[in-house]
Coordinates of C-alpha atoms in Angstrom, one line a residue:
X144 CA 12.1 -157.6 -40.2
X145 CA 11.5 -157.6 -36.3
X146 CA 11.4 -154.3 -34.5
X147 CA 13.3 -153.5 -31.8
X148 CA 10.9 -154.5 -28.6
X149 CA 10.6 -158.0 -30.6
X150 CA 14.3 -158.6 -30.5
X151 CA 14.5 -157.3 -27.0
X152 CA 11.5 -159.4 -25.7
X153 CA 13.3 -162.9 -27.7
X154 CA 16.5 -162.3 -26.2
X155 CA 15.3 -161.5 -22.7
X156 CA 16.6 -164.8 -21.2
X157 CA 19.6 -164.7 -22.9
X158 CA 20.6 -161.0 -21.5
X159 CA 19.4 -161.7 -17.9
X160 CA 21.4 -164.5 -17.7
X161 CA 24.1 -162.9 -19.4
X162 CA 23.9 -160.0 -17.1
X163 CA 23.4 -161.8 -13.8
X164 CA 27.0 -163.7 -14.7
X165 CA 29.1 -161.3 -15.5
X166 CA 30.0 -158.4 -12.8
X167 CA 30.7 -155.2 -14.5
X168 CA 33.8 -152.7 -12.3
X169 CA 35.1 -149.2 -13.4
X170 CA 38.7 -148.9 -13.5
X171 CA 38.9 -145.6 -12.6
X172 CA 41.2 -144.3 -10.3
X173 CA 38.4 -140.9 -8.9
X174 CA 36.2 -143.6 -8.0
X175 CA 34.2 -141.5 -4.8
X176 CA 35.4 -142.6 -1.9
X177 CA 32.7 -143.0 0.9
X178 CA 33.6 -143.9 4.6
X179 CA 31.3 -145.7 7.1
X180 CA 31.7 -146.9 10.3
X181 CA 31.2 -150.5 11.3
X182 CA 27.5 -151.2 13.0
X183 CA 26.0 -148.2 11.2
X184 CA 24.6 -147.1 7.6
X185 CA 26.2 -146.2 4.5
X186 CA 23.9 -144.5 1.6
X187 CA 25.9 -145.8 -2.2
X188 CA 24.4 -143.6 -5.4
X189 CA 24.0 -145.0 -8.6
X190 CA 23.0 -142.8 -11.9
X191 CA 19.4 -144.0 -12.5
X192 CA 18.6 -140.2 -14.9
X193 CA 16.4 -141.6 -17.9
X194 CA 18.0 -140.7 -21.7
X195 CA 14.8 -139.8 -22.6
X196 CA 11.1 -139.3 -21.4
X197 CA 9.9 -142.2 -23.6
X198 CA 12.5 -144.6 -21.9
X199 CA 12.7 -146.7 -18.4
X200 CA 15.0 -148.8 -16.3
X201 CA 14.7 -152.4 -17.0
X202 CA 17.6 -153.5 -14.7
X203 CA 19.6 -152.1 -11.5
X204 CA 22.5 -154.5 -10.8
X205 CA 24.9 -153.6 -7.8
X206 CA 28.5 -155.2 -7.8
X207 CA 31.0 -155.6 -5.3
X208 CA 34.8 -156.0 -6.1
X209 CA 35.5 -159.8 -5.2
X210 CA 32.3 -161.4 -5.9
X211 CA 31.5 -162.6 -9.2
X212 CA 27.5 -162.4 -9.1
X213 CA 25.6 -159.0 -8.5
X214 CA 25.2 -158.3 -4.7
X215 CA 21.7 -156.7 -5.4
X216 CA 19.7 -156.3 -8.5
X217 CA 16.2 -155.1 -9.6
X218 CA 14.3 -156.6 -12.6
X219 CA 12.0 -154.4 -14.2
X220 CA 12.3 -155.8 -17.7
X221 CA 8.5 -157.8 -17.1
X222 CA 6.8 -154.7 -15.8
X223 CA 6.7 -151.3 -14.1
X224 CA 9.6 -150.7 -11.9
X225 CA 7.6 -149.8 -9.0
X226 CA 6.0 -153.5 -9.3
X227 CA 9.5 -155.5 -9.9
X228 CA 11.5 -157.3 -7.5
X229 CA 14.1 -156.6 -5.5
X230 CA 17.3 -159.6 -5.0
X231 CA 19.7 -159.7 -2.8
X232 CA 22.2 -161.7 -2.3
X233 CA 24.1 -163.9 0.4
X234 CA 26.5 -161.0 1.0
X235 CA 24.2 -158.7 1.8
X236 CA 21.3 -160.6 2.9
X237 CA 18.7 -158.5 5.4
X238 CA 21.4 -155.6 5.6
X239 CA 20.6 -154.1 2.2
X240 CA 18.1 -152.7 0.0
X241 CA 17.4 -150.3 -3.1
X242 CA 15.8 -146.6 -2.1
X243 CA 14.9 -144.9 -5.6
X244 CA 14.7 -141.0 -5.4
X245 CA 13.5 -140.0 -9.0
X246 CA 13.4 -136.1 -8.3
X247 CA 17.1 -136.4 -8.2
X248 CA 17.8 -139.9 -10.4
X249 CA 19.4 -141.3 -7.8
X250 CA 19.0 -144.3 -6.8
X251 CA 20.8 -145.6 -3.2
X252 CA 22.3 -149.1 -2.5
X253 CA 21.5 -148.8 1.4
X254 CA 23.8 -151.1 3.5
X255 CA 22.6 -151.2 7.6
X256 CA 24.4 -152.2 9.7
X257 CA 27.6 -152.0 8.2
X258 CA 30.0 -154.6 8.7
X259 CA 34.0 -155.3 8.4
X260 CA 33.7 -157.1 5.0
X261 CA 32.0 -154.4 3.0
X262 CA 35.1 -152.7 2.4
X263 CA 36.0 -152.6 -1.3
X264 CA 35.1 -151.3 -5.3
X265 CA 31.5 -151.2 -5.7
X266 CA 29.8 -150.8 -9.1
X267 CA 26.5 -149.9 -10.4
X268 CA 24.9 -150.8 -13.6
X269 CA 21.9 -149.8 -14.9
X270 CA 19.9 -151.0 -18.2
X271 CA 17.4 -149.2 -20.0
X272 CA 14.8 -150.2 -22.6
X273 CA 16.0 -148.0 -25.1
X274 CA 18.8 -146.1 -24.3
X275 CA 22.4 -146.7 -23.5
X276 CA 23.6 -148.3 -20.0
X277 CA 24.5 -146.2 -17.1
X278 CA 27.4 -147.2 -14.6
X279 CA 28.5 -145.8 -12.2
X280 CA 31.5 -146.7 -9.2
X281 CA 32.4 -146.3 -5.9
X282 CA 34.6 -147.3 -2.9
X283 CA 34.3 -147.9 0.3
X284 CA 36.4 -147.6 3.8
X285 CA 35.3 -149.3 6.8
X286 CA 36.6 -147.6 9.7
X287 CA 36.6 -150.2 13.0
X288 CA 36.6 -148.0 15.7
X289 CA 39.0 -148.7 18.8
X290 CA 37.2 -151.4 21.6
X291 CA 37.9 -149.7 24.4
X292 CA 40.3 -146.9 26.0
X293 CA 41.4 -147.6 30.0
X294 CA 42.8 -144.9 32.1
X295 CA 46.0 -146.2 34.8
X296 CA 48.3 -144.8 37.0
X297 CA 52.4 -145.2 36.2
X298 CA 51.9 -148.6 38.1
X299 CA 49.1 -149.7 35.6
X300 CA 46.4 -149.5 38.7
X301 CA 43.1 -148.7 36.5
X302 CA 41.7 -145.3 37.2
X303 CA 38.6 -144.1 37.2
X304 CA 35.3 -141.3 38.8
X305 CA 36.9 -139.4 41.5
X306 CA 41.0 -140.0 42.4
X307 CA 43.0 -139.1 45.1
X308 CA 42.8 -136.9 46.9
X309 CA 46.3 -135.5 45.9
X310 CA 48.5 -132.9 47.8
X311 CA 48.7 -129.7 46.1
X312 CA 52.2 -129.1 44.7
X313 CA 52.7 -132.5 43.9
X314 CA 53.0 -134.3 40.8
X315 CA 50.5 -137.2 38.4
X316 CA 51.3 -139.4 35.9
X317 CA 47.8 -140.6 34.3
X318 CA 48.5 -143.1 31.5
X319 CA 45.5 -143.2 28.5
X320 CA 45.8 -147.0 26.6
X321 CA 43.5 -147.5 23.3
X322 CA 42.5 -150.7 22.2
X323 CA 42.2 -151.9 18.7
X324 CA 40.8 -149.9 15.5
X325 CA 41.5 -149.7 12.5
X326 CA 43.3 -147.4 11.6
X327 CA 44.9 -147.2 14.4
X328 CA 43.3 -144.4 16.5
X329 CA 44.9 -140.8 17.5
X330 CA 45.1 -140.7 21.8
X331 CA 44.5 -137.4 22.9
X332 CA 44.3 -135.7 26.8
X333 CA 41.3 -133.1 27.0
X334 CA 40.5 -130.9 29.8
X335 CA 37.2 -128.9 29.7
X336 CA 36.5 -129.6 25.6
X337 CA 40.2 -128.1 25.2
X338 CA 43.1 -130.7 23.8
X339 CA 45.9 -130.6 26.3
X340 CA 48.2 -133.4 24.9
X341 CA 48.7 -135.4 21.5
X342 CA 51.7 -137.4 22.2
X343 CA 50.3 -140.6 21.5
X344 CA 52.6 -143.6 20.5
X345 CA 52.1 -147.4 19.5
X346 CA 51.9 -149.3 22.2
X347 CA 52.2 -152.5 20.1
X348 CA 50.0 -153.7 17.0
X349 CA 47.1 -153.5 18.8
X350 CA 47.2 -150.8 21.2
X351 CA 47.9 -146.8 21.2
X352 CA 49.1 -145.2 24.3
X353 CA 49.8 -141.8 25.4
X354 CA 51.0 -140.8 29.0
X355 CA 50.2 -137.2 30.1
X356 CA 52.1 -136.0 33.4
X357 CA 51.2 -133.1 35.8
X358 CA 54.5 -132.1 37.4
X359 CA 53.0 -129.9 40.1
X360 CA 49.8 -130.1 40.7
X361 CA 47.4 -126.3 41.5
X362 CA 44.4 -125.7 42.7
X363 CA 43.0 -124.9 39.1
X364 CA 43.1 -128.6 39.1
X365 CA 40.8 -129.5 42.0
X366 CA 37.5 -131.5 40.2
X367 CA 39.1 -131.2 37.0
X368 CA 38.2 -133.6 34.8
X369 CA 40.3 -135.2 32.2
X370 CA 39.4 -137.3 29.7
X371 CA 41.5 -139.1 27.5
X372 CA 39.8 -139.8 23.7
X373 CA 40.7 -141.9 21.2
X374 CA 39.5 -141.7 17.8
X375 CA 40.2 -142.6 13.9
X376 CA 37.3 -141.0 12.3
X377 CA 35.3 -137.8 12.3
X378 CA 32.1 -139.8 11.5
X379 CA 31.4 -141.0 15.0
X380 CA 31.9 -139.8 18.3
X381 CA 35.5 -140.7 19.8
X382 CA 36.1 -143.5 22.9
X383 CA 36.8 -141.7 26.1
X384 CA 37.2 -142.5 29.3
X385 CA 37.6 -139.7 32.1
X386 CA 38.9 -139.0 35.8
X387 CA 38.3 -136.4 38.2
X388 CA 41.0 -135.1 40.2
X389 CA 40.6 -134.6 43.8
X390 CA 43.1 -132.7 46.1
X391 CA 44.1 -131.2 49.5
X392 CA 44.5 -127.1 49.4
X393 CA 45.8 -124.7 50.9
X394 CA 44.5 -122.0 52.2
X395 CA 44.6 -119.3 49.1
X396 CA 43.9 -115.8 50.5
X397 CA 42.6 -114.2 53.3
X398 CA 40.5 -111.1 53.8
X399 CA 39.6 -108.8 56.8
X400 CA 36.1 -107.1 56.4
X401 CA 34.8 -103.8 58.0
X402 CA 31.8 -101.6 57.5
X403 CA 33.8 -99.1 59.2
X404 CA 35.9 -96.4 57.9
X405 CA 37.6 -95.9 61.5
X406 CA 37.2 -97.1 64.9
X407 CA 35.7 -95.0 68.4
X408 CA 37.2 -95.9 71.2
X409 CA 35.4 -97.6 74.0
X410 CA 32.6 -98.3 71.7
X411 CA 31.6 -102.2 70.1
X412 CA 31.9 -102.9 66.7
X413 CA 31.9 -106.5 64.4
X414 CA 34.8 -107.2 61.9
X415 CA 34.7 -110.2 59.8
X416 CA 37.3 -112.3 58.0
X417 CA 37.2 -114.5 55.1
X418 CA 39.2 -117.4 54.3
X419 CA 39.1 -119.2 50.3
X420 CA 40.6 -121.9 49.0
X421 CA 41.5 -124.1 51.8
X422 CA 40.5 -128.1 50.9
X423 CA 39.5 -129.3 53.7
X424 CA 38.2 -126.3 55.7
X425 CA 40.5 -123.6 56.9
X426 CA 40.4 -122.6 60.3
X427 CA 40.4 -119.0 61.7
X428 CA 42.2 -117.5 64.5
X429 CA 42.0 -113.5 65.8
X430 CA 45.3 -111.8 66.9
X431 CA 45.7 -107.9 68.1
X432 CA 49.2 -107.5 68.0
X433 CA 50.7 -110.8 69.9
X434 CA 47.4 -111.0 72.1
X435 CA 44.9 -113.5 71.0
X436 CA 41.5 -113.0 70.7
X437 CA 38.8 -115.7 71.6
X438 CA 34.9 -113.7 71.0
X439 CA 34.0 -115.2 67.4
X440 CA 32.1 -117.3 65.6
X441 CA 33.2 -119.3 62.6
X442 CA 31.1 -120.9 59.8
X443 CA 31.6 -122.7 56.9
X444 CA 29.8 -121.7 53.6
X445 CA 29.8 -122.5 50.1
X446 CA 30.5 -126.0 50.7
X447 CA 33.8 -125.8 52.6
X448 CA 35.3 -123.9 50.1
X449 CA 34.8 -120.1 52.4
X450 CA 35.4 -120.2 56.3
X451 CA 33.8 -117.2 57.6
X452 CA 34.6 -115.8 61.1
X453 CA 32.8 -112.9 63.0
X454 CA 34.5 -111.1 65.8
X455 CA 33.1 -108.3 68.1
X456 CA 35.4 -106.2 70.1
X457 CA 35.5 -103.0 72.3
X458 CA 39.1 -101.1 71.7
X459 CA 40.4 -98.7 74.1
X460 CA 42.7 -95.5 73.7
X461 CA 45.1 -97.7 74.2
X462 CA 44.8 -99.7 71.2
X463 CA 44.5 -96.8 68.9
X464 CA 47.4 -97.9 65.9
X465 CA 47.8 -101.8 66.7
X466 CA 46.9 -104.3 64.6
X467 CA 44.2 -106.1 64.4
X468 CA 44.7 -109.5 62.4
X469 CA 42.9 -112.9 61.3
X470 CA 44.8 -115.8 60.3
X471 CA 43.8 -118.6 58.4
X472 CA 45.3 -122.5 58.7
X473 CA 44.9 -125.7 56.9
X474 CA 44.6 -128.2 60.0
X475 CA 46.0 -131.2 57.2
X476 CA 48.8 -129.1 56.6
X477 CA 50.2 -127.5 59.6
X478 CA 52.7 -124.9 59.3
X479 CA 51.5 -123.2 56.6
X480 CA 48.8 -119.7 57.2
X481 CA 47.6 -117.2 55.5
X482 CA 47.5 -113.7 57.8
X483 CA 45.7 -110.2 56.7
X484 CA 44.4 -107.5 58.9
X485 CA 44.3 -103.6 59.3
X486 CA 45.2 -100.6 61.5
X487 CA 41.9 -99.3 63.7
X488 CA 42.5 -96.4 62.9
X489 CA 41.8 -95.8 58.4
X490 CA 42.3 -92.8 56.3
X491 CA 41.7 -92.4 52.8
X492 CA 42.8 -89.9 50.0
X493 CA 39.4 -88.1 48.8
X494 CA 36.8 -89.4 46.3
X495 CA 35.2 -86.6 44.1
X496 CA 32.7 -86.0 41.7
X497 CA 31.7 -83.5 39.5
X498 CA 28.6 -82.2 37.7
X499 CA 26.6 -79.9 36.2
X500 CA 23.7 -78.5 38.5
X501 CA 20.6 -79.6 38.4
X502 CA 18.5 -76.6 36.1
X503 CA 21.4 -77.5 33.0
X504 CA 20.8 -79.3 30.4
X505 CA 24.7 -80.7 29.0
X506 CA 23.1 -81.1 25.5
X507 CA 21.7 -77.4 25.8
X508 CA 25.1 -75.8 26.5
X509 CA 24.8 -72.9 23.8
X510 CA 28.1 -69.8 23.4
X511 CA 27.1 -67.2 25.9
X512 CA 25.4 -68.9 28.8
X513 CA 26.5 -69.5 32.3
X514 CA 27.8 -72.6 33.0
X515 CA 27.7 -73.6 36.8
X516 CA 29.7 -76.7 37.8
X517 CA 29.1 -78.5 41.4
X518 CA 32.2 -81.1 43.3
X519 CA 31.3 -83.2 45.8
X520 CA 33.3 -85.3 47.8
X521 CA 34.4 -87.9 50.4
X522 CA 37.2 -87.5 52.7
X523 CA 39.1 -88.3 56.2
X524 CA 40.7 -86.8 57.5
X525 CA 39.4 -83.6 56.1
X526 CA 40.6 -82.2 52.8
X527 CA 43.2 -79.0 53.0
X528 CA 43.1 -77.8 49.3
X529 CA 40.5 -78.0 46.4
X530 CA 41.4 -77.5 42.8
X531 CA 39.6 -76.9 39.4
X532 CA 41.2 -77.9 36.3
X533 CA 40.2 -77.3 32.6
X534 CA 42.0 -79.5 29.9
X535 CA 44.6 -80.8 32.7
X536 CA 45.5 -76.8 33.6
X537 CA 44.7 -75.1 36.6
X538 CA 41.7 -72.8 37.1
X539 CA 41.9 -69.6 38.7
X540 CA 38.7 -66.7 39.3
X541 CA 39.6 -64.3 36.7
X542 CA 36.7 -61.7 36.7
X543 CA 37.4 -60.4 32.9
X544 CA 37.4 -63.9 31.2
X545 CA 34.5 -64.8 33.6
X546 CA 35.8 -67.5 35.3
X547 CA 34.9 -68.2 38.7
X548 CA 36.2 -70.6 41.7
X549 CA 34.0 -70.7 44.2
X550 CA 35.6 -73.7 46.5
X551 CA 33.3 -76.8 45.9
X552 CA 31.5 -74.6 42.8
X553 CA 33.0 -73.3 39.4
X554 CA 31.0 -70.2 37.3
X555 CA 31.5 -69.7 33.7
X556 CA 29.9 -66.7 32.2
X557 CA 29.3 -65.6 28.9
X558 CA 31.0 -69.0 27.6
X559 CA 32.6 -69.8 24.4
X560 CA 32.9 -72.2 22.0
X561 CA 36.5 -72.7 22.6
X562 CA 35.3 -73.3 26.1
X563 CA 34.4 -76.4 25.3
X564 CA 36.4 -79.5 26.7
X565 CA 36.8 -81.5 30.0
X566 CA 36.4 -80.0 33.4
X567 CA 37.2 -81.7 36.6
X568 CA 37.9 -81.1 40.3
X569 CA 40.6 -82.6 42.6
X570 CA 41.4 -82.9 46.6
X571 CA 43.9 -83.4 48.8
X572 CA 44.1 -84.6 52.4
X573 CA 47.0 -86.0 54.5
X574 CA 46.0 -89.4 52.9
X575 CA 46.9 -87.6 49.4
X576 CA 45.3 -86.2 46.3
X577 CA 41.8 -87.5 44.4
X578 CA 40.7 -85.9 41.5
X579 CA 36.8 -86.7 39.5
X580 CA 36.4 -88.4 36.6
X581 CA 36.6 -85.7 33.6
X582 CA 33.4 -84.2 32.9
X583 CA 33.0 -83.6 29.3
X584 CA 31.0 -80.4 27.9
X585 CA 30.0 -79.6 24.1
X586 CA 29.0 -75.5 23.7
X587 CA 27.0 -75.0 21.1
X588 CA 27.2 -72.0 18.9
X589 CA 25.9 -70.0 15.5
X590 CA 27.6 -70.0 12.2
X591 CA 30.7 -68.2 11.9
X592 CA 33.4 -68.1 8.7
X593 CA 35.7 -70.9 8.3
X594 CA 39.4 -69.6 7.3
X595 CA 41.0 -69.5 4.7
X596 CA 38.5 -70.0 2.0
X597 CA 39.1 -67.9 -1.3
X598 CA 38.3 -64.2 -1.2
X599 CA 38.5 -63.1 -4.7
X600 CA 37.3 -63.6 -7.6
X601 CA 38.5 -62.0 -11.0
X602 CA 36.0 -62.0 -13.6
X603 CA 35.1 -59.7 -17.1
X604 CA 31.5 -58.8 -17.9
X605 CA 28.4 -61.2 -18.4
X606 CA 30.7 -64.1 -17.1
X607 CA 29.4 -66.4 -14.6
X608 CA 31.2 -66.8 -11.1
X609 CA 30.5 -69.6 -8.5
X610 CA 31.3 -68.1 -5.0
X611 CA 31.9 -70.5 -2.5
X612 CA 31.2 -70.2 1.1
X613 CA 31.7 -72.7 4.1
X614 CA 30.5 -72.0 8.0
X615 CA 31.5 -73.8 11.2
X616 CA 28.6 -74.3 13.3
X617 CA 27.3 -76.6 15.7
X618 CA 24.7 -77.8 15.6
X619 CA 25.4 -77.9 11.6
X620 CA 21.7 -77.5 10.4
X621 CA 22.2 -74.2 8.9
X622 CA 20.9 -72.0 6.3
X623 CA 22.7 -69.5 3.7
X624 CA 21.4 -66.1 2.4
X625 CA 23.7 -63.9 0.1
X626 CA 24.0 -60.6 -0.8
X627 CA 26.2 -58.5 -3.4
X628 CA 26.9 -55.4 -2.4
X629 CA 29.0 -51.8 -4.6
X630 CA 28.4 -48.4 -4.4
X631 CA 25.0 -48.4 -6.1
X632 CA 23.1 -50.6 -4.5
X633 CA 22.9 -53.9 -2.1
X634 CA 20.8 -56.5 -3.1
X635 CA 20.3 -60.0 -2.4
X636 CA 21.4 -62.8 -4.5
X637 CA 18.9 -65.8 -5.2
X638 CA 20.9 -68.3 -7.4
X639 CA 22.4 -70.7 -4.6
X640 CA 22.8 -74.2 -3.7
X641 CA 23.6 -75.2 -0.2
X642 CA 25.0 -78.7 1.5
X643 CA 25.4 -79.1 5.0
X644 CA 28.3 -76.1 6.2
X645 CA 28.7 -75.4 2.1
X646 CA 27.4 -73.0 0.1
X647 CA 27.9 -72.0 -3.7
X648 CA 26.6 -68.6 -5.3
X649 CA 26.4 -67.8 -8.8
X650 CA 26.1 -64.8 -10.1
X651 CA 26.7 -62.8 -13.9
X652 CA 27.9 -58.8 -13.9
X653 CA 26.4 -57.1 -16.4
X654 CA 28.0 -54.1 -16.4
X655 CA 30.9 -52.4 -14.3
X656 CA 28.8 -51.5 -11.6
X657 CA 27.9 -55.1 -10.7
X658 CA 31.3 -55.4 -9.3
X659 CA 31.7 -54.9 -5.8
X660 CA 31.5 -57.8 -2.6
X661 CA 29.6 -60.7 -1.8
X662 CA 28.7 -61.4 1.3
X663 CA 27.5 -64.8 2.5
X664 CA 25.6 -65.2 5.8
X665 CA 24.2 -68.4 7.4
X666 CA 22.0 -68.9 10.9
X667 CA 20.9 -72.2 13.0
X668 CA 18.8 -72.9 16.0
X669 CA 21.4 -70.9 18.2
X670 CA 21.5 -67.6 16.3
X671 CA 22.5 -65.5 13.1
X672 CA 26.5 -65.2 12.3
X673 CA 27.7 -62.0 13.2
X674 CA 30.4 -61.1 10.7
X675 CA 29.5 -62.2 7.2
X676 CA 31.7 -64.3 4.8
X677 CA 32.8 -61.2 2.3
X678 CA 34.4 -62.5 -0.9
X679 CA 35.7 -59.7 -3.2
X680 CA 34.6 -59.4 -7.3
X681 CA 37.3 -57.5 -9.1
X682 CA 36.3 -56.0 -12.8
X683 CA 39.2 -57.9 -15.4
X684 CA 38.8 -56.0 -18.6

């Protein structure tokens, strides 16, 4: 009786025949879909993962739906496999060939450069000495991306770079046409990486259009560009084709600038204006009241965008109150200004500012220092009235609370914690009232009792209490002592555990004269607490 590598080796020619006749599909409707692009690669994976150690691949056979005869085979049946030869076939011809990656056993069919035709089932088969066959499936869609994408105007007049330039206010019609794809590709308007229209439609069979429309054109759109994509696939970049949008402007603001805060009479001085926006340059004209003023010098900066123009003047009494003006004009599009200007004579309401002196340290404020607070300010005219205000209320020197106004100073002696809060100081002038940004203080201070805790404690002889005790404090490092105290004798108690502001005592009466008070007592870095926690033991028989 033969063995098994005899039979295999007599009926070798018989099964590559066999094989290389008949193309093998998977009816299977998940058959992995894979998508490629036409002129670039696609990567197809077939199961090449050995049934045993002992056992190799004596045939790869690839199979497209359509074609009767494999479309790429490897013969390893007359020796190693990294020794056999590799067949392709007319289909494929130069544009494929077998990659074998054994750490994962896979092996991959790769097809470069994709073309139209390749669409369709493919199917792979694998042989092994020994074991059973492998197959394994899978389709492909070639996507043919669109051939070109134009840009016109509502006449069809092909745009493209740098159009117009357009008159602000008035309106575009830019017109995006895609040719061919398949499928047929989405047409989408962008401006600056953000979609701004997706209302394409079917031109005909061939083409996809999508018209986007600017019904008043603004200065935000002066060198904007717009591009108009068109895509049918996420595995290439999309066809686009842009435009820049020139314009004419006008002017957008206009500013008068002075280092002064008010003007001396019979004494020079430069003011300067600044004009924005304007497309082309704006020009500048100087105007006190109706009189026009011809000492400046204008020039143009930031590449005509800013028209700046310097004027130096000597006012008299007489001009104290009039107006002094700049006006800014388009000279493409006469009729339309932009004005601004100011009175030479300015006032302001005061600015303020308030703080601690310089010897205090804020995060050193501890309960029964001297707090000294300094205001400074800015006005003109002069200020008429200053005010201190704690927590939005007024503050008034009041000797016996220790409270202090001392016009542009405020004294705080012997401070409290409940002192703590927001301070400020505020002003008022003819202009009006100015008031400093809160200052914020923190007093620190030592332990003292927190209310409401339990007081009493009922308990019978040789029974264990736990006596709780909890502080405020700030800061809240603190540390406990305790001590029992009845008409014997006061002694401290050792049996304690403390957490943060808590503490818990425990302590065991022995007899009735261990009844009495406990008292619980805690200090930090700012002092001892005055007044003890007391909690009360009462004898329950």
């Amino acid at each position: 009786m033969k063995s098994l590598p005899q039979l295999f080796t007599n009926t070798r020619v018989y099964q590559a025949t066999f094989l290389l006749m008949l193309p093998f599909y998977v009816l299977n409707s998940d058959i992995p879909l894979l998508q490629a692009v036409v002129d670039s690669q696609i990567n197809l994976p077939c199961n090449i993962s050995l049934p045993s150690e002992d056992d190799s691949i004596s045939l790869v056979l690839w199979y497209k739906s359509g074609i009767s005869a494999p479309i790429f085979s490897v013969d390893a049946r007359y020796g190693p496999l990294e020794n056999s030869k590799h067949f392709t076939s007319e289909f494929l011809g130069q544009r494929g060939y077998l990659d074998f990656n054994f750490e994962s056993d896979l092996a991959f069919l790769i097809i470069k450069p994709v073309e139209d035709g390749d669409e369709g089932d493919y199917n792979c088969r694998v042989d092994f000495r020994w074991g059973r066959t492998l197959k394994s499936a899978v389709k492909i869609d070639v996507i043919v991306p669109p051939r070109s994408v134009l840009i016109t105007n509502e006449k069809i007049e092909l745009l493209y770079g740098t159009i117009g330039p357009y008159d602000e206010g008035s309106s575009l019609i830019l017109r995006c046409i895609a040719k061919g794809g398949r499928p047929l590709p989405t047409v989408t308007w962008w401006r600056d990486s953000v979609e701004i229209d997706n209302s394409f439609q079917e031109a005909d069979e061939q083409d996809v259009r999508n018209d986007y429309i600017i019904r008043e054109l603004s200065r935000e759109d002066l060198m904007a560009e717009i591009t108009c994509q068109a895509s049918n696939t996420n595995l290439t970049s999309p066809e686009a084709a842009a435009v820049i949008i020139d314009m004419n402007l006008k002017p957008v603001d206009v500013h008068v600038i002075s280092t002064r805060r008010h003007f001396c009479a019979d004494r020079q001085f430069g003011v300067e204006c600044q004009t924005t926006g304007s497309r082309p340059p704006a020009n500048i004209t100087w105007w006190l009241g109706t009189q026009k003023l011809n000492a400046a010098v204008e020039i143009v900066k930031d590449g005509g965008n800013r028209t700046v123009s310097n004027l130096v003047f000597v006012p008299t009494s007489e001009d104290n109150g009039k107006y002094l003006s700049c006006r800014a004009e388009n000279r493409k599009m006469p009729g339309i200004s932009k004005t601004d200007g100011l009175t030479l004579n300015v006032h302001y309401a005061p600015i303020l500012y308030i703080y601690l002196t310089p010897n205090q340290n804020p995060d050193k404020l501890y309960e029964g220092n001297n707090i000294h607070f300094e205001c400074k300010f800015q006005s003109n005219p002069k200020i008429v009235k200053l005010e201190w205000q704690y927590q939005g209320s007024t503050l008034l020197t009041n000797s016996r609370t220790g409270i202090y106004v001392r016009n542009k100073s405020l004294v705080l002696q012997n401070v409290s914690r409940e002192q703590s809060g927001t301070y400020r100081c505020l002003a008022d002038n003819l202009e009006g009232r100015g008031e400093s940004k809160g200052l914020e203080i923190k007093i620190k201070y030592a332990p003292v009792c927190k209310e409401n805790q339990k007081a009493i404690y009922a308990v019978t002889v040789e029974e264990l209490v736990e006596i709780y005790c909890e502080v405020e404090a700030d800061p809240n490092d603190v540390t406990f002592t305790w001590t029992v105290n009845n008409t014997g004798y006061s002694r401290e108690v050792l049996s304690f555990d403390s957490f943060g502001l808590k503490s818990v005592a425990r302590y065991i009466p022995y007899d009735e004269n261990d009844f009495g008070f406990v008292a619980c007592k805690a200090h930090n870095v700012i002092g001892v607490q005055k007044e003890a926690c007391i909690f009360t033991l009462l004898y329950v028989r």
